[in-house]
Coordinates of C-alpha atoms in Angstrom, one line a residue:
M262 CA 77.8 110.4 99.3
K263 CA 77.1 108.4 96.1
K264 CA 75.1 109.0 93.4
Y265 CA 74.2 107.4 90.2
I266 CA 74.2 109.0 87.0
F267 CA 72.7 108.0 84.1
I268 CA 74.2 108.3 80.6
S269 CA 72.4 108.2 77.7
P270 CA 73.9 107.5 73.7
L271 CA 72.9 110.9 73.0
L272 CA 74.0 112.2 76.3
L273 CA 77.8 110.5 75.2
C274 CA 77.6 111.5 71.8
L275 CA 77.2 115.2 73.2
L276 CA 79.7 114.4 75.1
S277 CA 82.1 113.6 72.4
L278 CA 80.7 116.8 69.9
Y279 CA 82.4 118.6 72.9
S280 CA 84.9 117.0 73.2
C281 CA 85.6 117.0 69.3
Y282 CA 85.3 120.6 69.5
D283 CA 87.5 121.5 72.5
D284 CA 90.2 119.4 70.4
S285 CA 89.9 121.1 67.3
S286 CA 88.9 124.9 68.6
T287 CA 91.6 127.1 67.9
L288 CA 90.8 128.5 71.6
A289 CA 90.9 125.6 72.7
T290 CA 87.7 125.9 75.4
N291 CA 84.2 125.1 76.2
N292 CA 81.9 128.1 76.3
I293 CA 78.5 127.8 77.2
G294 CA 77.6 131.2 79.4
N295 CA 79.2 132.7 82.0
I296 CA 81.8 130.0 82.8
T297 CA 84.5 129.2 80.0
F298 CA 86.4 126.0 80.7
T299 CA 90.1 126.5 79.2
E300 CA 91.6 123.6 80.9
K301 CA 94.0 121.6 78.1
Q302 CA 94.5 118.9 79.9
S303 CA 92.2 115.9 79.7
E304 CA 94.1 112.7 81.2
L305 CA 95.7 112.6 84.5
Y306 CA 98.1 110.2 86.4
V307 CA 98.1 109.6 90.4
G308 CA 99.0 107.0 93.0
S309 CA 96.1 105.2 94.1
M310 CA 96.7 106.1 98.0
E311 CA 97.9 109.5 97.0
E312 CA 96.0 113.1 97.0
L313 CA 95.5 114.4 93.7
T314 CA 95.4 118.3 93.8
L315 CA 92.8 119.8 90.5
T316 CA 92.5 123.3 90.4
P317 CA 90.9 123.6 86.8
D318 CA 91.1 126.1 84.4
I319 CA 87.9 128.0 83.7
Q320 CA 87.2 132.1 83.1
I321 CA 84.3 134.1 84.8
A322 CA 82.4 136.8 82.8
E323 CA 82.5 139.3 84.1
G324 CA 79.4 140.5 86.4
T325 CA 78.9 136.5 87.4
N326 CA 78.0 136.5 90.5
T327 CA 80.9 133.9 91.8
N328 CA 79.2 133.8 95.4
A329 CA 76.2 131.9 93.6
L330 CA 78.3 129.1 92.0
T331 CA 78.3 126.0 93.7
Y332 CA 81.4 122.7 92.5
E333 CA 80.8 119.2 92.7
W334 CA 82.9 117.1 92.1
A335 CA 82.3 112.9 91.4
L336 CA 84.8 110.5 91.1
T337 CA 83.5 106.9 89.1
E338 CA 83.7 103.9 91.6
T339 CA 85.0 101.5 88.8
P340 CA 86.9 101.9 86.1
V341 CA 85.6 103.0 82.6
T342 CA 86.0 100.6 80.1
S343 CA 84.6 100.0 76.3
S344 CA 82.0 97.6 77.3
S345 CA 80.9 99.9 79.9
S346 CA 77.4 100.7 80.4
Y347 CA 76.3 103.4 80.3
N348 CA 75.0 103.7 84.1
F349 CA 77.5 104.8 86.3
E350 CA 77.6 105.2 89.8
Y351 CA 80.0 108.0 91.0
E352 CA 81.0 109.5 94.3
I353 CA 81.0 113.3 95.3
I354 CA 84.1 114.0 96.8
S355 CA 84.4 117.3 97.4
T356 CA 82.3 120.9 96.6
D357 CA 85.3 122.7 97.1
P358 CA 86.4 124.8 93.8
Q359 CA 90.3 123.8 93.8
L360 CA 90.3 119.3 94.9
N361 CA 92.1 117.5 97.2
Y362 CA 91.3 114.2 97.7
I363 CA 93.1 111.3 98.5
V364 CA 92.5 108.4 95.6
E365 CA 90.9 105.6 97.3
R366 CA 90.5 103.7 94.3
P367 CA 92.4 100.7 92.7
V368 CA 95.6 100.1 90.8
S369 CA 93.8 100.2 87.3
T370 CA 94.7 100.1 83.5
S371 CA 91.6 101.2 82.5
P372 CA 90.5 104.8 83.6
Y373 CA 88.4 106.5 85.9
T374 CA 86.2 109.5 85.1
L375 CA 86.4 112.6 87.0
L376 CA 83.3 114.6 86.6
L377 CA 83.6 118.7 87.7
T378 CA 80.4 120.2 87.7
I379 CA 79.8 123.6 88.4
T380 CA 75.9 125.3 88.9
D381 CA 74.9 128.5 88.3
T382 CA 71.8 128.8 90.8
V383 CA 71.0 132.8 90.2
H384 CA 70.6 131.6 86.7
D385 CA 68.3 128.6 86.4
N386 CA 70.6 126.7 88.0
L387 CA 72.4 126.7 84.5
Q388 CA 75.4 123.8 84.7
Y389 CA 78.4 123.4 83.3
T390 CA 80.5 120.3 83.2
K391 CA 84.1 118.8 82.6
Y392 CA 84.9 115.1 81.9
W393 CA 88.6 113.8 83.1
K394 CA 90.5 110.6 82.5
I395 CA 92.4 109.6 86.0
Y396 CA 94.4 106.2 85.8
V397 CA 95.4 105.2 88.8
Q398 CA 99.1 103.7 89.7
S399 CA 100.5 101.9 92.2
T400 CA 102.1 104.0 94.6
F401 CA 103.1 101.0 96.8
L402 CA 106.7 100.0 96.7
D403 CA 108.8 98.6 99.0
G404 CA 108.7 99.2 102.5
L405 CA 108.0 98.0 105.6
L406 CA 104.2 97.0 105.8
I407 CA 102.2 96.5 109.2
S408 CA 99.5 94.8 110.4
D409 CA 97.2 96.0 112.8
T410 CA 94.1 95.5 115.1
Q411 CA 91.8 98.1 116.3
N412 CA 89.1 95.6 118.0
G413 CA 91.0 91.9 118.3
T414 CA 88.4 91.1 115.4
T415 CA 89.3 93.0 112.1
S416 CA 93.2 93.7 111.2
D417 CA 94.4 96.3 108.6
L418 CA 97.9 97.1 106.9
T419 CA 99.7 99.9 107.1
L420 CA 102.9 100.8 104.7
I421 CA 106.1 102.8 105.4
N422 CA 107.8 103.5 102.2
N423 CA 111.2 106.6 103.1
Q424 CA 114.9 106.7 102.0
A425 CA 115.9 104.1 104.9
F426 CA 113.5 101.3 103.7
T427 CA 112.8 102.0 99.8
V428 CA 115.5 101.5 97.1
N429 CA 116.3 104.6 94.7
Y430 CA 113.8 106.5 97.0
N431 CA 114.1 110.4 96.6
K432 CA 110.4 111.7 97.9
D433 CA 109.3 112.4 101.2
E434 CA 108.4 109.9 103.5
Q435 CA 105.2 108.7 102.8
I436 CA 102.5 106.5 105.8
F437 CA 99.8 104.9 103.7
R438 CA 97.8 103.9 107.0
K439 CA 94.1 101.6 106.9
I440 CA 95.2 100.2 103.3
L441 CA 92.5 97.8 103.2
T442 CA 89.5 100.1 104.6
S443 CA 90.7 102.9 102.3
L444 CA 90.6 100.7 99.1
N445 CA 87.3 98.1 100.3
G446 CA 85.5 100.3 102.5
Q447 CA 86.3 98.3 105.6
P448 CA 89.0 96.4 107.2
F449 CA 89.9 92.4 106.3
N450 CA 87.9 90.0 108.5
G451 CA 90.3 88.1 110.5
L452 CA 93.8 88.9 112.3
M453 CA 96.8 89.3 109.9
Q454 CA 99.4 87.0 112.3
T455 CA 102.3 86.8 110.7
L456 CA 103.4 88.8 107.2
V457 CA 105.7 86.8 104.7
Y458 CA 106.8 88.8 101.2
E459 CA 107.7 86.7 98.2
V460 CA 107.7 86.8 94.1
M461 CA 106.1 85.0 92.0
G462 CA 107.8 84.5 88.5
Y463 CA 110.7 86.8 89.7
G464 CA 112.2 88.9 85.9
S465 CA 109.1 87.8 83.9
S466 CA 106.1 89.2 82.7
I467 CA 104.4 87.6 85.3
Q468 CA 105.8 88.7 88.2
T469 CA 103.8 89.1 91.0
N470 CA 105.0 91.1 94.6
Q471 CA 103.0 89.9 97.3
V472 CA 102.1 89.1 101.2
W473 CA 101.4 86.3 102.2
A474 CA 99.3 86.7 105.7
I475 CA 98.7 83.3 108.0
L476 CA 95.8 84.6 110.3
G477 CA 94.8 83.9 113.9
D478 CA 92.5 80.9 112.9
A479 CA 95.8 79.6 111.2
T480 CA 94.1 79.5 108.4
L481 CA 95.7 81.8 105.2
A482 CA 95.4 84.4 102.4
R483 CA 97.6 86.9 100.1
F484 CA 97.6 90.3 98.8
N485 CA 98.9 91.8 95.4
C486 CA 101.3 94.1 96.4
L487 CA 100.4 96.3 93.5
D488 CA 97.3 97.4 95.2
Y489 CA 96.9 95.4 98.5
T490 CA 93.8 93.3 96.2
Q491 CA 93.4 90.0 97.8
N492 CA 94.6 87.8 94.8
G493 CA 94.3 84.5 96.7
Q494 CA 91.8 82.6 99.9
F495 CA 92.3 79.9 102.2
E496 CA 88.3 78.8 101.7
D497 CA 88.7 77.6 97.7
Q498 CA 91.6 76.7 95.9
S499 CA 93.7 79.6 94.9
L500 CA 96.3 79.3 97.5
I501 CA 96.1 75.0 98.8
I502 CA 94.7 72.4 96.5
D503 CA 95.2 69.6 98.3
K504 CA 93.9 70.8 102.0
P505 CA 92.6 68.4 104.1
N506 CA 90.4 69.0 106.9
G507 CA 91.4 71.0 109.6
L508 CA 94.9 71.8 108.1
Q509 CA 96.9 74.5 110.2
V510 CA 99.0 76.8 108.3
L511 CA 102.1 77.8 110.8
S512 CA 104.8 79.6 109.1
A513 CA 105.4 80.1 105.5
F514 CA 109.3 81.0 103.9
Q515 CA 111.6 81.5 101.6
S516 CA 114.8 78.9 100.9
H517 CA 116.6 78.5 98.0
S518 CA 114.3 79.0 94.4
N519 CA 111.2 77.3 96.6
F520 CA 108.4 78.6 98.6
Y521 CA 107.4 76.8 101.7
I522 CA 104.9 76.8 104.4
N523 CA 104.7 74.4 107.5
T524 CA 101.6 72.8 108.1
S525 CA 99.5 70.9 110.9
N526 CA 100.1 68.2 107.7
N527 CA 104.2 68.5 107.3
L528 CA 106.0 71.1 105.1
Y529 CA 103.8 72.2 101.5
T530 CA 106.4 73.5 98.8
L531 CA 106.0 75.7 95.3
A532 CA 108.3 76.5 92.5
S533 CA 107.6 80.5 92.5
S534 CA 109.3 81.2 89.8
T535 CA 106.0 80.1 87.4
V536 CA 103.4 78.8 90.1
N537 CA 101.1 80.7 92.7
R538 CA 99.5 77.4 94.6
F539 CA 100.4 74.1 96.8
S540 CA 99.9 71.2 95.2
G541 CA 100.0 69.3 98.0
P542 CA 102.8 67.8 101.1
A543 CA 106.5 67.9 99.6
G544 CA 106.9 64.3 98.7
A545 CA 111.0 64.3 99.9
L546 CA 109.7 65.6 103.7
S547 CA 106.0 63.5 103.9
S548 CA 107.4 61.4 106.8
Y549 CA 109.3 63.6 108.6
K550 CA 107.7 66.4 111.4
V551 CA 109.2 70.4 112.2
N552 CA 110.2 70.4 115.6
N553 CA 108.5 73.6 117.0
N554 CA 107.7 74.9 114.2
V555 CA 111.4 75.7 114.0
I556 CA 113.1 75.8 110.3
A557 CA 116.8 76.7 109.4
Y558 CA 116.4 78.1 105.8
S559 CA 118.1 80.3 103.1
P560 CA 117.0 82.7 100.5
N561 CA 120.2 82.1 98.7
T562 CA 120.2 81.0 95.1
G563 CA 123.9 81.0 94.5
H564 CA 125.9 83.4 96.5
V565 CA 128.1 81.3 99.0
S566 CA 131.5 81.8 100.8
N567 CA 134.4 80.6 98.8
S568 CA 134.6 75.9 98.1
L569 CA 131.6 75.8 99.2
S570 CA 128.9 73.5 97.1
G571 CA 126.0 75.5 95.2
A572 CA 123.4 77.2 97.1
D573 CA 121.3 74.1 96.9
Q574 CA 123.2 71.8 99.5
Q575 CA 122.0 71.8 102.8
H576 CA 119.5 74.8 102.3
L577 CA 116.6 73.9 105.2
T578 CA 117.0 71.8 108.1
F579 CA 114.8 71.1 110.6
Y580 CA 114.9 69.2 114.3
D581 CA 112.5 65.9 114.3
K582 CA 112.4 65.0 118.3
E583 CA 110.6 61.5 117.2
R584 CA 113.5 60.9 115.6
A585 CA 115.9 62.6 117.8
S586 CA 117.5 63.7 114.2
F587 CA 118.3 67.1 112.5
I588 CA 117.1 66.8 109.1
T589 CA 118.7 68.9 106.0
C590 CA 117.8 69.0 102.5
N591 CA 119.4 69.5 99.3
G592 CA 117.9 70.8 95.7
S593 CA 114.3 71.3 95.4
G594 CA 111.0 70.1 94.3
Q595 CA 111.6 66.9 92.4
F596 CA 114.8 67.1 93.2
M597 CA 114.7 67.6 96.4
Q598 CA 116.5 65.1 98.7
V599 CA 116.8 64.7 103.1
K600 CA 120.7 64.2 104.3
S601 CA 121.4 63.9 107.4
F602 CA 124.8 65.7 109.6
D603 CA 128.2 63.6 110.3
A604 CA 128.8 63.2 113.7
N605 CA 131.9 64.7 115.8
N606 CA 133.0 64.4 118.9
N607 CA 131.2 67.4 120.3
F608 CA 127.6 65.9 119.8
D609 CA 125.9 63.9 117.1
P610 CA 123.4 65.5 115.5
N611 CA 121.3 61.7 114.5
K612 CA 121.4 61.3 118.5
L613 CA 120.1 63.7 120.0
P614 CA 116.7 62.9 122.0
N615 CA 115.0 65.4 124.2
Q616 CA 115.2 68.7 123.0
T617 CA 112.9 71.5 121.8
A618 CA 114.1 73.3 118.8
I619 CA 114.2 77.2 119.4
S620 CA 115.8 79.3 117.0
A621 CA 117.9 78.7 114.5
V622 CA 119.7 80.4 111.1
V623 CA 121.4 79.9 108.0
F624 CA 124.1 81.9 107.5
E625 CA 124.6 85.0 104.8
D626 CA 127.5 83.4 103.0
M627 CA 126.1 79.7 103.8
S628 CA 128.8 79.0 105.5
Q629 CA 127.1 77.4 108.4
I630 CA 123.7 76.9 110.1
V631 CA 122.7 77.1 114.0
F632 CA 120.4 76.0 116.1
L633 CA 119.3 77.4 119.7
M634 CA 117.7 74.4 121.0
K635 CA 116.4 73.3 124.9
D636 CA 117.3 70.0 126.9
D637 CA 113.6 69.1 128.2
T638 CA 115.3 66.9 131.0
N639 CA 117.2 70.1 132.7
G640 CA 115.6 73.3 131.0
T641 CA 119.1 73.9 130.0
Y642 CA 120.1 76.0 126.7
S643 CA 122.7 75.0 124.1
I644 CA 123.7 76.5 120.5
Y645 CA 125.0 73.8 117.8
T646 CA 126.5 74.7 115.2
F647 CA 127.0 72.5 111.8
S648 CA 128.5 72.7 108.8
R649 CA 127.8 72.2 105.4
Y650 CA 129.0 70.1 102.7
I651 CA 132.2 70.9 100.7
G652 CA 132.8 69.7 97.5
E653 CA 135.8 68.6 96.4
E654 CA 138.6 70.7 94.7
G655 CA 141.4 69.8 92.1
H656 CA 142.3 70.2 88.5
Y657 CA 142.3 67.8 85.3
D658 CA 146.3 66.8 83.7
G659 CA 145.6 65.7 80.8
D660 CA 142.9 63.2 81.5
N661 CA 143.9 62.8 85.1
W662 CA 141.5 64.2 87.9
I663 CA 144.1 65.5 90.3
V664 CA 142.7 66.4 93.9
T665 CA 143.8 69.2 95.5
S666 CA 140.9 69.4 98.6
P667 CA 138.8 66.4 99.2
S668 CA 134.8 66.7 99.6
Q669 CA 134.2 66.9 102.7
P670 CA 130.6 66.3 104.5
A671 CA 127.8 68.2 105.7
S672 CA 128.7 67.7 109.3
A673 CA 128.4 68.6 113.1
R674 CA 130.5 71.6 113.9
N675 CA 130.4 73.2 117.4
K676 CA 128.6 73.3 121.2
Y677 CA 127.7 76.1 123.1
T678 CA 126.6 75.4 126.3
I679 CA 124.5 78.7 127.5
P680 CA 125.1 79.7 131.6
S681 CA 122.2 80.2 133.9
E682 CA 122.4 83.9 133.1
G683 CA 120.4 83.0 129.8
T684 CA 118.7 80.7 130.9
A685 CA 116.8 83.2 133.1
L686 CA 116.4 85.9 130.1
L687 CA 115.7 82.8 127.4
D688 CA 112.7 81.3 129.6
K689 CA 111.0 85.0 129.7
A690 CA 111.9 85.7 125.6
I691 CA 109.0 87.2 123.7
S692 CA 111.5 86.9 120.3
I693 CA 114.7 85.4 120.1
F694 CA 116.3 85.3 116.6
F695 CA 120.2 85.1 115.5
S696 CA 122.1 87.4 113.8
N697 CA 123.3 85.9 109.8
R698 CA 126.6 87.7 110.2
N699 CA 128.1 87.4 113.4
L700 CA 127.6 84.5 116.0
L701 CA 125.4 86.4 117.6
L702 CA 122.2 85.4 119.0
Y703 CA 119.4 88.2 120.1
V704 CA 116.8 87.7 123.2
T705 CA 114.3 89.9 124.0
T706 CA 111.7 90.2 126.8
T707 CA 108.8 92.9 127.0
D708 CA 111.5 94.8 129.0
G709 CA 114.4 94.9 127.0
I710 CA 116.5 93.1 124.4
Y711 CA 120.0 91.1 125.2
T712 CA 122.7 90.0 123.6
I713 CA 124.4 86.3 123.3
N714 CA 127.9 86.1 121.8
Y715 CA 128.7 82.4 120.9
G716 CA 131.8 81.2 118.9
A717 CA 134.9 81.1 121.3
G718 CA 135.2 77.9 123.8
S719 CA 132.6 75.7 124.6
T720 CA 130.5 78.2 126.9
A721 CA 128.2 81.0 125.4
T722 CA 129.0 84.7 127.0
V723 CA 125.7 86.2 128.1
S724 CA 125.0 90.6 128.4
T725 CA 123.0 90.7 131.0
T726 CA 122.2 94.5 130.2
A727 CA 120.2 95.7 127.8
K728 CA 121.1 97.0 124.1
Y729 CA 117.6 98.4 124.0
T730 CA 114.7 99.2 127.2
P731 CA 111.3 100.3 126.1
Q732 CA 110.4 103.9 126.8
S733 CA 108.1 104.5 130.7
G734 CA 104.7 102.6 130.6
E735 CA 105.6 100.8 127.4
I736 CA 106.0 97.2 126.8
I737 CA 107.5 95.3 123.8
T738 CA 105.9 92.6 122.0
K739 CA 108.3 91.6 119.7
A740 CA 111.2 91.8 117.5
K741 CA 113.1 90.8 114.1
M742 CA 116.0 91.6 112.4
Y743 CA 115.0 94.7 109.9
Q744 CA 115.7 92.6 106.6
Q745 CA 114.9 94.3 102.8
G746 CA 112.2 92.2 101.0
L747 CA 113.9 91.0 98.2
Y748 CA 116.9 90.1 100.1
N749 CA 114.2 87.5 102.6
Y750 CA 113.0 86.2 99.1
N751 CA 116.5 86.0 97.6
C752 CA 119.5 87.3 98.9
N753 CA 121.7 86.9 96.2
L754 CA 120.0 89.7 94.5
I755 CA 121.1 92.0 97.2
V756 CA 124.5 90.9 98.0
G757 CA 125.6 88.1 95.7
D758 CA 128.8 88.1 93.7
N759 CA 127.1 90.4 90.7
P760 CA 123.9 92.0 92.9
T761 CA 121.1 93.6 90.4
V762 CA 119.4 95.0 93.5
P763 CA 120.6 98.1 95.9
Q764 CA 121.5 97.7 99.5
T765 CA 119.3 99.5 101.7
E766 CA 121.2 101.0 104.4
W767 CA 120.0 99.5 107.2
N768 CA 119.5 95.7 105.7
N769 CA 120.9 93.1 108.7
K770 CA 122.1 96.4 110.6
A771 CA 119.1 96.9 112.1
I772 CA 116.0 95.8 114.4
I773 CA 112.3 95.9 114.3
V774 CA 110.9 96.1 117.8
T775 CA 107.1 96.3 118.3
T776 CA 105.6 97.8 121.3
Q777 CA 102.9 98.3 123.4
S778 CA 101.7 101.3 125.9
S779 CA 98.1 99.6 125.8
E780 CA 96.0 96.8 123.9
Y781 CA 95.5 99.1 121.6
E782 CA 98.3 102.0 121.2
G783 CA 101.6 100.6 119.6
K784 CA 104.4 102.2 118.1
V785 CA 106.8 100.4 115.5
H786 CA 110.4 101.2 116.4
I787 CA 113.4 100.7 113.6
I788 CA 116.8 100.8 115.8
P789 CA 120.1 100.7 114.1
I790 CA 122.7 98.6 115.1
T791 CA 126.1 100.3 116.0
Q792 CA 128.5 97.7 116.5
V793 CA 127.0 94.4 114.5
A794 CA 129.9 92.3 116.8
S795 CA 128.2 93.1 120.4
G796 CA 124.8 93.9 119.1
T797 CA 124.9 97.5 120.3
L798 CA 121.9 99.6 119.0
D799 CA 121.5 102.9 119.2
P800 CA 117.8 104.4 120.1
S801 CA 118.9 107.8 119.8
K802 CA 118.6 107.4 115.7
A803 CA 116.0 105.1 116.0
K804 CA 112.7 105.7 113.5
T805 CA 109.6 105.3 115.1
Y806 CA 106.0 105.1 114.2
D807 CA 103.3 105.8 116.4
G808 CA 98.8 105.9 115.4
F809 CA 98.5 101.9 115.5
G810 CA 96.0 98.9 117.3
K811 CA 97.7 96.4 118.4
I812 CA 100.6 95.6 116.6
L813 CA 100.7 92.0 114.8
D814 CA 103.5 91.9 112.7
V815 CA 105.9 93.7 110.9
T816 CA 107.4 92.7 107.5
T817 CA 109.1 94.1 104.3
T818 CA 108.1 94.0 101.1
G819 CA 110.1 94.7 97.6
Y820 CA 108.7 96.2 94.5

């Protein structure tokens, strides 16, 4: 229930006088009739979506009929600033003597106004009032972010903070459900099918933690993780400047120092350190076409294995079907260069026709690039690995440079054929992804998660025994590696030579799994990996969250 309260300039002055009296009185009270406010605190700080609990300090005169007192708590709809008009819209949030209220207001540096009115109904409805300034701060730290829908048309966000998913978190687990409905009065109009965390201006005064959402109609939206207000939409130029009619957004990711979207008009890129919208397609890649939306990329700006060149080398690779070739990139922005891999006796990356890319990864230390490919002619699958460029090593002897190890070009490495039992699993898979630390491919079907090991000989080894199966009556709908938010933005911050952000317990050591028991009854499971080399999972130690509709995606955020 809402009401409008008109505060006239005269009344505002009177309130100011009461405030002056309150501050200057030796009793620190505001005493009018039978009710005395002895509350000294006039400013309160609370997190958005957290509970505000307040029991006012009051003295009630002896003989007062307390059953005749009514309470009304009201909170302004918007923050009150020095430029606000005198017409404030209040929402009545409680009629109990003690306030217990989940604060559903956006984060603001300006305070909201909380008004308590106590009415003495047996003494001519005499009213006693008390005001507080309420500062709403962000409570949305890094954690698990889930998008789901209850009707197939609109969607909403849920954030989970706990010690396993949130850096330096020592409180009880908090689950913030239906964030957009709570803050805006309604869910998001559209289906947030894919969520991607990104940081604009990391470490600077303009740093903004944000989530890009690829919608069901292949358009974009973006939300500020501070309070999940929308800070970009597809319809205007707040996200993309050069946007041809019918542009479809297929995926989004961070590679090296830039943020990318893969679209029906090829790859777009922006320098996320200073820029927050895409201008147009990446010029160096304008004539190339990513096959099947599969890209091997590395959110790594400096942490590489020994003797490798900088992290800007081969940080982004994809298969171009029309060219029958793998394309790899060095550098970013205007300095991006398109390169190729040298062939070896195992395969020629520049002459590999009739293939479809299925999944890909760049290892955490950038030691190798891996692709799963399907042969269009016979339906078989193979894993192809690549080596990155290795720079020349040596030392100076006076003015002379002595080479101790010559440079090695980026090149083909190995090919591993997947046997028929792996083909059977891959053909019915709903999620396929590589580990970026171990020689392991995860294959997820609706009824289980399986693994394929590679690296020995020329044939991969398929584990046909599921590492995880859902409960009876449930089906798996999606699975991915659990990686903390800032790791996906710049893993060098987490695992580099001089990390600045603590690594969460399960980073790269757990699998995110979503299941559905019916169309609008979904669960999220985070299942730890107990043996990283084989991909063994321990469902008994999983963290499971229910209460969702149809789960669209799960990602991790940073802070």
